[in-house]
């Protein structure tokens, strides 16, 4: 079974609008971490935001916030006030306590910001 | 230190040839990871090192693949007798530890094309 599922292959958003990128995960661990990475066309994976399984508050980093719903095993990324430079691939990833040395990645969502 | 660097950025090779990629992690990072990413997919874990010790290998890492990190600094990934299915982006990442909340910093990758 896939540990990370991203069901939106492609998304479009108008500049300055907000957009939500979906991510669901599958784990039997109680302790895990969830990450979002951005991958522009240059190829480098850029860390955006982290949410721990025991964190009670949703994580926020500037224009990025994570809508964490533990019971639903979802960790959606919200980008507010989209900018043209946000156009990229976005990957959700997870690290588990019992297999803590690797990141499991989803298949990604391609975001295009329209001027 | 400007981050994780990988060399070469692109490599075209004929089927059956051997190739070697290099990764220089962020200098104080003791963990180093190799991932493979094919078109339309997220990165897949190959192997990871803590200092010079290779602690985990994915079943994706066939006998034709070998990775080293001889002095706990840079790492090399060698693919012997390349096949067309090896064509992919090979990503290297490093981190300062294995905590659940520790993000990995990625290089820009080496894109391998086997013809």
PDB file of N, CA, C and O in Angstrom, chain A residues 20-58:
ATOM      1  N   UNK A  20      -5.063  24.717  -2.050  1.00  0.00           N
ATOM      2  CA  UNK A  20      -4.833  23.596  -1.142  1.00  0.00           C
ATOM      3  C   UNK A  20      -4.401  22.380  -1.939  1.00  0.00           C
ATOM      4  O   UNK A  20      -5.080  21.971  -2.888  1.00  0.00           O
ATOM      5  N   UNK A  21      -3.287  21.816  -1.544  1.00  0.00           N
ATOM      6  CA  UNK A  21      -2.768  20.595  -2.160  1.00  0.00           C
ATOM      7  C   UNK A  21      -2.986  19.451  -1.193  1.00  0.00           C
ATOM      8  O   UNK A  21      -2.570  19.516  -0.035  1.00  0.00           O
ATOM      9  N   UNK A  22      -3.621  18.387  -1.684  1.00  0.00           N
ATOM     10  CA  UNK A  22      -4.036  17.299  -0.802  1.00  0.00           C
ATOM     11  C   UNK A  22      -2.948  16.254  -0.590  1.00  0.00           C
ATOM     12  O   UNK A  22      -2.158  15.959  -1.490  1.00  0.00           O
ATOM     13  N   UNK A  23      -2.957  15.685   0.602  1.00  0.00           N
ATOM     14  CA  UNK A  23      -2.032  14.599   0.935  1.00  0.00           C
ATOM     15  C   UNK A  23      -2.689  13.725   1.989  1.00  0.00           C
ATOM     16  O   UNK A  23      -3.133  14.229   3.029  1.00  0.00           O
ATOM     17  N   UNK A  24      -2.759  12.443   1.727  1.00  0.00           N
ATOM     18  CA  UNK A  24      -3.163  11.495   2.766  1.00  0.00           C
ATOM     19  C   UNK A  24      -2.038  10.502   2.968  1.00  0.00           C
ATOM     20  O   UNK A  24      -1.234  10.258   2.071  1.00  0.00           O
ATOM     21  N   UNK A  25      -1.966   9.946   4.147  1.00  0.00           N
ATOM     22  CA  UNK A  25      -0.862   9.057   4.477  1.00  0.00           C
ATOM     23  C   UNK A  25      -1.375   7.805   5.173  1.00  0.00           C
ATOM     24  O   UNK A  25      -2.505   7.771   5.672  1.00  0.00           O
ATOM     25  N   UNK A  26      -0.530   6.812   5.184  1.00  0.00           N
ATOM     26  CA  UNK A  26      -0.893   5.524   5.774  1.00  0.00           C
ATOM     27  C   UNK A  26       0.251   5.060   6.652  1.00  0.00           C
ATOM     28  O   UNK A  26       1.365   4.852   6.163  1.00  0.00           O
ATOM     29  N   UNK A  27      -0.005   4.917   7.922  1.00  0.00           N
ATOM     30  CA  UNK A  27       1.007   4.421   8.843  1.00  0.00           C
ATOM     31  C   UNK A  27       0.337   3.810  10.047  1.00  0.00           C
ATOM     32  O   UNK A  27      -0.758   4.225  10.435  1.00  0.00           O
ATOM     33  N   UNK A  28       1.007   2.839  10.633  1.00  0.00           N
ATOM     34  CA  UNK A  28       0.527   2.261  11.881  1.00  0.00           C
ATOM     35  C   UNK A  28       1.331   2.798  13.068  1.00  0.00           C
ATOM     36  O   UNK A  28       1.033   2.480  14.214  1.00  0.00           O
ATOM     37  N   UNK A  29       2.359   3.598  12.776  1.00  0.00           N
ATOM     38  CA  UNK A  29       3.150   4.213  13.835  1.00  0.00           C
ATOM     39  C   UNK A  29       2.357   5.328  14.503  1.00  0.00           C
ATOM     40  O   UNK A  29       1.575   6.023  13.854  1.00  0.00           O
ATOM     41  N   UNK A  30       2.576   5.485  15.791  1.00  0.00           N
ATOM     42  CA  UNK A  30       1.973   6.602  16.502  1.00  0.00           C
ATOM     43  C   UNK A  30       2.827   7.855  16.352  1.00  0.00           C
ATOM     44  O   UNK A  30       2.340   8.972  16.469  1.00  0.00           O
ATOM     45  N   UNK A  31       4.111   7.634  16.105  1.00  0.00           N
ATOM     46  CA  UNK A  31       5.052   8.745  16.026  1.00  0.00           C
ATOM     47  C   UNK A  31       5.589   8.853  14.606  1.00  0.00           C
ATOM     48  O   UNK A  31       6.218   7.920  14.097  1.00  0.00           O
ATOM     49  N   UNK A  32       5.333   9.969  13.974  1.00  0.00           N
ATOM     50  CA  UNK A  32       5.775  10.162  12.599  1.00  0.00           C
ATOM     51  C   UNK A  32       5.845  11.657  12.314  1.00  0.00           C
ATOM     52  O   UNK A  32       5.327  12.483  13.067  1.00  0.00           O
ATOM     53  N   UNK A  33       6.507  11.980  11.235  1.00  0.00           N
ATOM     54  CA  UNK A  33       6.617  13.375  10.810  1.00  0.00           C
ATOM     55  C   UNK A  33       6.185  13.504   9.363  1.00  0.00           C
ATOM     56  O   UNK A  33       6.415  12.609   8.550  1.00  0.00           O
ATOM     57  N   UNK A  34       5.570  14.612   9.062  1.00  0.00           N
ATOM     58  CA  UNK A  34       5.075  14.880   7.709  1.00  0.00           C
ATOM     59  C   UNK A  34       5.759  16.127   7.167  1.00  0.00           C
ATOM     60  O   UNK A  34       5.921  17.116   7.886  1.00  0.00           O
ATOM     61  N   UNK A  35       6.164  16.063   5.930  1.00  0.00           N
ATOM     62  CA  UNK A  35       6.921  17.137   5.294  1.00  0.00           C
ATOM     63  C   UNK A  35       6.286  17.491   3.952  1.00  0.00           C
ATOM     64  O   UNK A  35       5.701  16.632   3.285  1.00  0.00           O
ATOM     65  N   UNK A  36       6.465  18.728   3.572  1.00  0.00           N
ATOM     66  CA  UNK A  36       6.173  19.133   2.207  1.00  0.00           C
ATOM     67  C   UNK A  36       7.437  19.716   1.593  1.00  0.00           C
ATOM     68  O   UNK A  36       8.146  20.509   2.228  1.00  0.00           O
ATOM     69  N   UNK A  37       7.678  19.290   0.344  1.00  0.00           N
ATOM     70  CA  UNK A  37       8.809  19.785  -0.420  1.00  0.00           C
ATOM     71  C   UNK A  37       8.300  20.365  -1.739  1.00  0.00           C
ATOM     72  O   UNK A  37       7.314  19.893  -2.315  1.00  0.00           O
ATOM     73  N   UNK A  38       9.023  21.370  -2.215  1.00  0.00           N
ATOM     74  CA  UNK A  38       8.752  21.985  -3.520  1.00  0.00           C
ATOM     75  C   UNK A  38       9.887  21.617  -4.456  1.00  0.00           C
ATOM     76  O   UNK A  38      11.054  21.667  -4.055  1.00  0.00           O
ATOM     77  N   UNK A  39       9.540  21.234  -5.670  1.00  0.00           N
ATOM     78  CA  UNK A  39      10.575  20.906  -6.650  1.00  0.00           C
ATOM     79  C   UNK A  39      10.357  21.733  -7.915  1.00  0.00           C
ATOM     80  O   UNK A  39       9.521  21.407  -8.752  1.00  0.00           O
ATOM     81  N   UNK A  40      11.102  22.818  -8.064  1.00  0.00           N
ATOM     82  CA  UNK A  40      10.991  23.599  -9.313  1.00  0.00           C
ATOM     83  C   UNK A  40      11.636  22.848 -10.459  1.00  0.00           C
ATOM     84  O   UNK A  40      12.205  21.764 -10.264  1.00  0.00           O
ATOM     85  N   UNK A  41      11.554  23.421 -11.629  1.00  0.00           N
ATOM     86  CA  UNK A  41      12.079  22.741 -12.822  1.00  0.00           C
ATOM     87  C   UNK A  41      13.582  22.491 -12.735  1.00  0.00           C
ATOM     88  O   UNK A  41      14.106  21.621 -13.436  1.00  0.00           O
ATOM     89  N   UNK A  42      14.267  23.221 -11.880  1.00  0.00           N
ATOM     90  CA  UNK A  42      15.712  23.006 -11.712  1.00  0.00           C
ATOM     91  C   UNK A  42      16.020  21.654 -11.079  1.00  0.00           C
ATOM     92  O   UNK A  42      17.149  21.168 -11.155  1.00  0.00           O
ATOM     93  N   UNK A  43      15.048  21.049 -10.420  1.00  0.00           N
ATOM     94  CA  UNK A  43      15.226  19.698  -9.891  1.00  0.00           C
ATOM     95  C   UNK A  43      15.461  19.602  -8.403  1.00  0.00           C
ATOM     96  O   UNK A  43      15.235  18.546  -7.808  1.00  0.00           O
ATOM     97  N   UNK A  44      15.927  20.672  -7.768  1.00  0.00           N
ATOM     98  CA  UNK A  44      16.237  20.590  -6.345  1.00  0.00           C
ATOM     99  C   UNK A  44      14.965  20.516  -5.522  1.00  0.00           C
ATOM    100  O   UNK A  44      14.003  21.217  -5.772  1.00  0.00           O
ATOM    101  N   UNK A  45      14.960  19.672  -4.512  1.00  0.00           N
ATOM    102  CA  UNK A  45      13.829  19.574  -3.590  1.00  0.00           C
ATOM    103  C   UNK A  45      14.043  20.582  -2.465  1.00  0.00           C
ATOM    104  O   UNK A  45      15.056  20.543  -1.780  1.00  0.00           O
ATOM    105  N   UNK A  46      13.072  21.451  -2.282  1.00  0.00           N
ATOM    106  CA  UNK A  46      13.182  22.515  -1.294  1.00  0.00           C
ATOM    107  C   UNK A  46      12.194  22.252  -0.166  1.00  0.00           C
ATOM    108  O   UNK A  46      10.991  22.148  -0.404  1.00  0.00           O
ATOM    109  N   UNK A  47      12.693  22.161   1.054  1.00  0.00           N
ATOM    110  CA  UNK A  47      11.841  21.918   2.214  1.00  0.00           C
ATOM    111  C   UNK A  47      10.956  23.131   2.475  1.00  0.00           C
ATOM    112  O   UNK A  47      11.414  24.267   2.461  1.00  0.00           O
ATOM    113  N   UNK A  48       9.668  22.863   2.728  1.00  0.00           N
ATOM    114  CA  UNK A  48       8.721  23.946   2.985  1.00  0.00           C
ATOM    115  C   UNK A  48       8.230  23.966   4.422  1.00  0.00           C
ATOM    116  O   UNK A  48       8.248  25.020   5.077  1.00  0.00           O
ATOM    117  N   UNK A  49       7.768  22.815   4.913  1.00  0.00           N
ATOM    118  CA  UNK A  49       7.066  22.827   6.190  1.00  0.00           C
ATOM    119  C   UNK A  49       7.034  21.428   6.777  1.00  0.00           C
ATOM    120  O   UNK A  49       7.069  20.425   6.038  1.00  0.00           O
ATOM    121  N   UNK A  50       6.974  21.364   8.096  1.00  0.00           N
ATOM    122  CA  UNK A  50       6.968  20.095   8.825  1.00  0.00           C
ATOM    123  C   UNK A  50       5.832  20.074   9.845  1.00  0.00           C
ATOM    124  O   UNK A  50       5.520  21.090  10.473  1.00  0.00           O
ATOM    125  N   UNK A  51       5.242  18.878  10.003  1.00  0.00           N
ATOM    126  CA  UNK A  51       4.215  18.662  11.028  1.00  0.00           C
ATOM    127  C   UNK A  51       4.508  17.353  11.737  1.00  0.00           C
ATOM    128  O   UNK A  51       4.633  16.307  11.084  1.00  0.00           O
ATOM    129  N   UNK A  52       4.639  17.384  13.044  1.00  0.00           N
ATOM    130  CA  UNK A  52       4.830  16.169  13.816  1.00  0.00           C
ATOM    131  C   UNK A  52       3.505  15.565  14.216  1.00  0.00           C
ATOM    132  O   UNK A  52       2.522  16.281  14.417  1.00  0.00           O
ATOM    133  N   UNK A  53       3.489  14.258  14.378  1.00  0.00           N
ATOM    134  CA  UNK A  53       2.225  13.582  14.671  1.00  0.00           C
ATOM    135  C   UNK A  53       1.642  13.985  16.016  1.00  0.00           C
ATOM    136  O   UNK A  53       0.438  13.878  16.232  1.00  0.00           O
ATOM    137  N   UNK A  54       2.498  14.446  16.923  1.00  0.00           N
ATOM    138  CA  UNK A  54       2.013  14.850  18.239  1.00  0.00           C
ATOM    139  C   UNK A  54       1.772  16.350  18.347  1.00  0.00           C
ATOM    140  O   UNK A  54       1.352  16.835  19.398  1.00  0.00           O
ATOM    141  N   UNK A  55       2.042  17.064  17.262  1.00  0.00           N
ATOM    142  CA  UNK A  55       1.829  18.515  17.309  1.00  0.00           C
ATOM    143  C   UNK A  55       0.329  18.803  17.315  1.00  0.00           C
ATOM    144  O   UNK A  55      -0.398  18.312  16.449  1.00  0.00           O
ATOM    145  N   UNK A  56      -0.092  19.595  18.256  1.00  0.00           N
ATOM    146  CA  UNK A  56      -1.519  19.895  18.355  1.00  0.00           C
ATOM    147  C   UNK A  56      -1.928  21.053  17.463  1.00  0.00           C
ATOM    148  O   UNK A  56      -3.088  21.171  17.062  1.00  0.00           O
ATOM    149  N   UNK A  57      -0.972  21.913  17.198  1.00  0.00           N
ATOM    150  CA  UNK A  57      -1.258  23.059  16.342  1.00  0.00           C
ATOM    151  C   UNK A  57      -0.851  22.739  14.915  1.00  0.00           C
ATOM    152  O   UNK A  57       0.147  22.056  14.676  1.00  0.00           O
ATOM    153  N   UNK A  58      -1.596  23.277  13.961  1.00  0.00           N
ATOM    154  CA  UNK A  58      -1.187  23.160  12.564  1.00  0.00           C
ATOM    155  C   UNK A  58       0.069  23.992  12.343  1.00  0.00           C
ATOM    156  O   UNK A  58       0.177  25.124  12.817  1.00  0.00           O
TER     157      UNK A  58
END
